[in-house]
mmCIF file of C-alpha atoms and ligand atoms in Angstrom:
data_model
loop_
_atom_site.group_PDB
_atom_site.id
_atom_site.type_symbol
_atom_site.label_atom_id
_atom_site.label_comp_id
_atom_site.label_asym_id
_atom_site.label_seq_id
_atom_site.Cartn_x
_atom_site.Cartn_y
_atom_site.Cartn_z
ATOM 1 C CA MET A 1 64.897 -48.977 -38.781
ATOM 2 C CA ARG A 2 66.785 -51.903 -40.370
ATOM 3 C CA LYS A 3 64.416 -54.521 -41.800
ATOM 4 C CA ILE A 4 66.020 -57.951 -42.166
ATOM 5 C CA LEU A 5 64.453 -61.135 -43.563
ATOM 6 C CA PHE A 6 65.955 -64.632 -43.277
ATOM 7 C CA VAL A 7 64.969 -67.195 -45.924
ATOM 8 C CA CYS A 8 65.339 -70.987 -46.273
ATOM 9 C CA LEU A 9 63.273 -73.710 -47.980
ATOM 10 C CA GLY A 10 60.670 -74.803 -45.419
ATOM 11 C CA ASN A 11 60.974 -71.984 -42.832
ATOM 12 C CA ILE A 12 61.010 -74.601 -40.061
ATOM 13 C CA CYS A 13 64.748 -75.278 -39.519
ATOM 14 C CA ARG A 14 67.371 -72.763 -40.623
ATOM 15 C CA SER A 15 65.671 -69.393 -41.134
ATOM 16 C CA PRO A 16 63.494 -69.372 -37.970
ATOM 17 C CA LEU A 17 66.655 -70.178 -35.993
ATOM 18 C CA ALA A 18 68.530 -67.298 -37.668
ATOM 19 C CA GLU A 19 65.558 -65.044 -36.852
ATOM 20 C CA GLY A 20 65.543 -66.199 -33.206
ATOM 21 C CA LEU A 21 69.300 -65.759 -32.758
ATOM 22 C CA MET A 22 69.293 -62.313 -34.374
ATOM 23 C CA SER A 23 66.304 -61.186 -32.280
ATOM 24 C CA GLU A 24 67.947 -62.467 -29.088
ATOM 25 C CA LYS A 25 71.182 -60.577 -29.807
ATOM 26 C CA ILE A 26 69.229 -57.402 -30.621
ATOM 27 C CA ALA A 27 67.224 -57.726 -27.378
ATOM 28 C CA ASN A 28 70.418 -58.313 -25.365
ATOM 29 C CA LEU A 29 71.736 -54.982 -26.634
ATOM 30 C CA GLY A 30 68.389 -53.221 -26.036
ATOM 31 C CA VAL A 31 68.184 -51.985 -29.636
ATOM 32 C CA GLU A 32 64.841 -53.611 -30.574
ATOM 33 C CA ASP A 33 63.435 -50.265 -31.745
ATOM 34 C CA GLN A 34 66.071 -50.114 -34.496
ATOM 35 C CA PHE A 35 65.297 -53.465 -36.120
ATOM 36 C CA LYS A 36 62.497 -55.467 -37.683
ATOM 37 C CA ILE A 37 63.373 -59.173 -38.043
ATOM 38 C CA ASP A 38 61.395 -61.938 -39.751
ATOM 39 C CA SER A 39 61.880 -65.235 -41.603
ATOM 40 C CA CYS A 40 60.133 -67.186 -44.354
ATOM 41 C CA GLY A 41 60.554 -70.107 -46.752
ATOM 42 C CA THR A 42 60.531 -70.379 -50.531
ATOM 43 C CA ALA A 43 58.226 -73.442 -50.266
ATOM 44 C CA ASP A 44 54.664 -73.720 -48.973
ATOM 45 C CA TYR A 45 55.019 -77.162 -47.316
ATOM 46 C CA HIS A 46 54.890 -76.018 -43.699
ATOM 47 C CA ILE A 47 52.883 -72.767 -43.649
ATOM 48 C CA GLY A 48 51.550 -72.015 -40.159
ATOM 49 C CA GLU A 49 53.730 -74.590 -38.400
ATOM 50 C CA LEU A 50 56.119 -74.022 -35.507
ATOM 51 C CA PRO A 51 59.801 -74.801 -36.257
ATOM 52 C CA ASP A 52 60.782 -78.480 -36.554
ATOM 53 C CA GLU A 53 60.775 -80.196 -33.144
ATOM 54 C CA ARG A 54 64.494 -81.023 -33.475
ATOM 55 C CA THR A 55 65.347 -77.395 -34.231
ATOM 56 C CA ARG A 56 63.250 -76.207 -31.261
ATOM 57 C CA GLU A 57 64.783 -78.810 -28.938
ATOM 58 C CA ASN A 58 68.332 -77.923 -29.982
ATOM 59 C CA ALA A 59 67.632 -74.182 -29.634
ATOM 60 C CA LEU A 60 66.169 -74.751 -26.149
ATOM 61 C CA GLN A 61 69.309 -76.646 -25.144
ATOM 62 C CA ASN A 62 71.157 -73.472 -26.115
ATOM 63 C CA GLY A 63 68.734 -71.303 -24.131
ATOM 64 C CA LEU A 64 66.630 -70.045 -27.034
ATOM 65 C CA GLU A 65 62.867 -70.537 -27.472
ATOM 66 C CA LEU A 66 61.510 -70.391 -31.041
ATOM 67 C CA LYS A 67 57.864 -69.408 -31.579
ATOM 68 C CA HIS A 68 57.839 -68.372 -35.241
ATOM 69 C CA ARG A 69 55.038 -69.682 -37.478
ATOM 70 C CA ALA A 70 56.180 -70.652 -40.970
ATOM 71 C CA ARG A 71 55.197 -68.510 -43.916
ATOM 72 C CA GLN A 72 56.145 -68.448 -47.577
ATOM 73 C CA PHE A 73 58.182 -65.706 -49.265
ATOM 74 C CA ASP A 74 56.046 -63.173 -51.106
ATOM 75 C CA PRO A 75 57.379 -60.724 -53.734
ATOM 76 C CA SER A 76 56.046 -57.894 -51.530
ATOM 77 C CA ASP A 77 58.866 -58.846 -49.114
ATOM 78 C CA PHE A 78 61.239 -57.060 -51.497
ATOM 79 C CA LYS A 79 59.526 -53.810 -50.473
ATOM 80 C CA ARG A 80 58.993 -54.666 -46.817
ATOM 81 C CA PHE A 81 62.638 -55.592 -46.105
ATOM 82 C CA ASP A 82 66.033 -53.942 -46.821
ATOM 83 C CA HIS A 83 68.255 -56.987 -46.399
ATOM 84 C CA ILE A 84 67.316 -60.557 -47.391
ATOM 85 C CA LEU A 85 69.670 -63.287 -46.128
ATOM 86 C CA VAL A 86 69.190 -66.644 -47.836
ATOM 87 C CA MET A 87 70.530 -69.901 -46.387
ATOM 88 C CA ASP A 88 71.713 -71.577 -49.601
ATOM 89 C CA SER A 89 72.355 -70.879 -53.260
ATOM 90 C CA VAL A 90 69.359 -72.845 -54.600
ATOM 91 C CA ASN A 91 66.936 -70.799 -52.513
ATOM 92 C CA LYS A 92 68.838 -67.616 -53.351
ATOM 93 C CA MET A 93 68.163 -68.335 -57.044
ATOM 94 C CA LYS A 94 64.467 -68.818 -56.247
ATOM 95 C CA ILE A 95 64.351 -65.420 -54.539
ATOM 96 C CA ILE A 96 66.358 -63.661 -57.236
ATOM 97 C CA GLY A 97 63.991 -65.126 -59.826
ATOM 98 C CA GLN A 98 61.150 -63.142 -58.244
ATOM 99 C CA ALA A 99 62.984 -59.808 -58.248
ATOM 100 C CA THR A 100 61.662 -57.159 -60.620
ATOM 101 C CA SER A 101 64.329 -54.473 -60.167
ATOM 102 C CA GLU A 102 68.027 -53.967 -59.576
ATOM 103 C CA GLU A 103 67.114 -52.492 -56.184
ATOM 104 C CA HIS A 104 65.474 -55.785 -55.183
ATOM 105 C CA LEU A 105 68.474 -57.825 -56.346
ATOM 106 C CA GLN A 106 70.871 -55.753 -54.282
ATOM 107 C CA LYS A 107 69.021 -56.664 -51.094
ATOM 108 C CA VAL A 108 69.711 -60.409 -51.477
ATOM 109 C CA GLN A 109 72.787 -62.098 -49.986
ATOM 110 C CA LEU A 110 73.802 -65.513 -48.762
ATOM 111 C CA MET A 111 73.786 -65.909 -44.974
ATOM 112 C CA ARG A 112 77.353 -67.204 -45.009
ATOM 113 C CA ASP A 113 78.628 -64.113 -46.768
ATOM 114 C CA PHE A 114 78.782 -63.043 -43.096
ATOM 115 C CA GLU A 115 81.346 -65.661 -42.083
ATOM 116 C CA GLN A 116 84.622 -64.149 -40.915
ATOM 117 C CA GLU A 117 86.729 -66.985 -42.299
ATOM 118 C CA ILE A 118 87.141 -66.351 -46.018
ATOM 119 C CA SER A 119 87.041 -70.034 -46.992
ATOM 120 C CA LEU A 120 83.513 -70.305 -45.470
ATOM 121 C CA GLN A 121 82.068 -67.217 -47.136
ATOM 122 C CA GLY A 122 79.277 -67.951 -49.605
ATOM 123 C CA VAL A 123 79.024 -71.611 -48.561
ATOM 124 C CA ASP A 124 75.492 -73.032 -48.058
ATOM 125 C CA VAL A 125 74.057 -73.380 -44.537
ATOM 126 C CA PRO A 126 73.485 -77.162 -44.631
ATOM 127 C CA ASP A 127 69.867 -78.286 -44.545
ATOM 128 C CA PRO A 128 69.572 -80.398 -41.340
ATOM 129 C CA TYR A 129 66.075 -81.693 -42.166
ATOM 130 C CA TYR A 130 67.082 -85.154 -43.438
ATOM 131 C CA GLY A 131 70.232 -85.566 -41.344
ATOM 132 C CA GLY A 132 71.087 -86.640 -37.812
ATOM 133 C CA ASN A 133 70.903 -84.679 -34.588
ATOM 134 C CA GLU A 134 74.493 -83.424 -34.796
ATOM 135 C CA GLY A 135 73.429 -81.449 -37.871
ATOM 136 C CA PHE A 136 71.243 -79.213 -35.736
ATOM 137 C CA GLN A 137 74.041 -78.067 -33.423
ATOM 138 C CA ASN A 138 76.254 -77.500 -36.482
ATOM 139 C CA VAL A 139 73.580 -75.242 -37.999
ATOM 140 C CA TYR A 140 73.154 -73.502 -34.628
ATOM 141 C CA ASP A 141 76.894 -72.747 -34.431
ATOM 142 C CA ILE A 142 77.016 -71.450 -38.026
ATOM 143 C CA LEU A 143 74.001 -69.185 -37.528
ATOM 144 C CA ASP A 144 75.190 -67.971 -34.124
ATOM 145 C CA ARG A 145 78.431 -66.721 -35.747
ATOM 146 C CA CYS A 146 76.835 -65.311 -38.879
ATOM 147 C CA THR A 147 74.050 -63.425 -37.057
ATOM 148 C CA GLU A 148 76.669 -61.959 -34.689
ATOM 149 C CA ASN A 149 78.657 -60.661 -37.676
ATOM 150 C CA LEU A 150 75.496 -59.503 -39.456
ATOM 151 C CA LEU A 151 74.421 -57.539 -36.371
ATOM 152 C CA SER A 152 77.861 -55.891 -36.095
ATOM 153 C CA TYR A 153 77.599 -54.922 -39.758
ATOM 154 C CA HIS A 154 74.194 -53.259 -39.237
ATOM 155 C CA LEU A 155 75.148 -51.553 -35.978
ATOM 156 C CA GLN A 156 78.170 -50.073 -37.713
ATOM 157 C CA ALA A 157 75.987 -48.910 -40.621
ATOM 158 C CA ILE A 158 73.578 -47.256 -38.146
ATOM 159 C CA GLU A 159 76.456 -45.415 -36.430
ATOM 160 C CA ASN A 160 77.961 -44.078 -39.654
HETATM 161 P P1 LIG B 201 64.572 -75.562 -43.767
HETATM 162 O O1 LIG B 201 64.605 -77.170 -43.770
HETATM 163 O O2 LIG B 201 64.564 -75.121 -45.211
HETATM 164 O O3 LIG B 201 65.841 -75.183 -43.070
HETATM 165 O O4 LIG B 201 63.337 -75.149 -43.027
HETATM 166 C C1 LIG B 201 63.669 -77.943 -44.461
HETATM 167 C C2 LIG B 201 62.421 -78.133 -43.930
HETATM 168 C C3 LIG B 201 61.502 -78.926 -44.598
HETATM 169 C C4 LIG B 201 61.837 -79.519 -45.808
HETATM 170 C C5 LIG B 201 63.088 -79.304 -46.338
HETATM 171 C C6 LIG B 201 63.998 -78.509 -45.668
HETATM 172 N N1 LIG B 201 60.909 -80.339 -46.479
HETATM 173 O O5 LIG B 201 61.260 -80.899 -47.542
HETATM 174 O O6 LIG B 201 59.756 -80.491 -46.009
#
């Protein structure tokens, strides 16, 4: 079982979308029994809320329904998950700051480390919260690519 956690700031825009896309791809392949997928935020602003209406609307336009309820990262997540994908470097620092072992640290990566194009690797997933509507499709496209590559990486690891 591969246990993967997606993390952003509020857990209402980027990380619940990454969770939804990853879960959809896993379901399409019929390998749900091999994965546990979740998302959370570093902040407590939106605990219990559904994703942002603009994120949900954009996802629906792309055929994806998001039902996640926001929760905040907890240090116990270092034990509960094997791979922690963070949407930007500021939030990655917040997660790393809560690690208490080298093993924890090794679980944390930036989401865009899974870009194929080298010049995009390690770049932040832009926060669409304060921007216009076009920002949401941009984030969707980034996360669609990166979750596809992330899934390939894990499927390959399972095979080997
Ligand atoms: P997210 O976007 O981190 O992708 O969920 C944000 C959501 C809410 C806020 C900031 C970013 N906020 O400041 O409330």
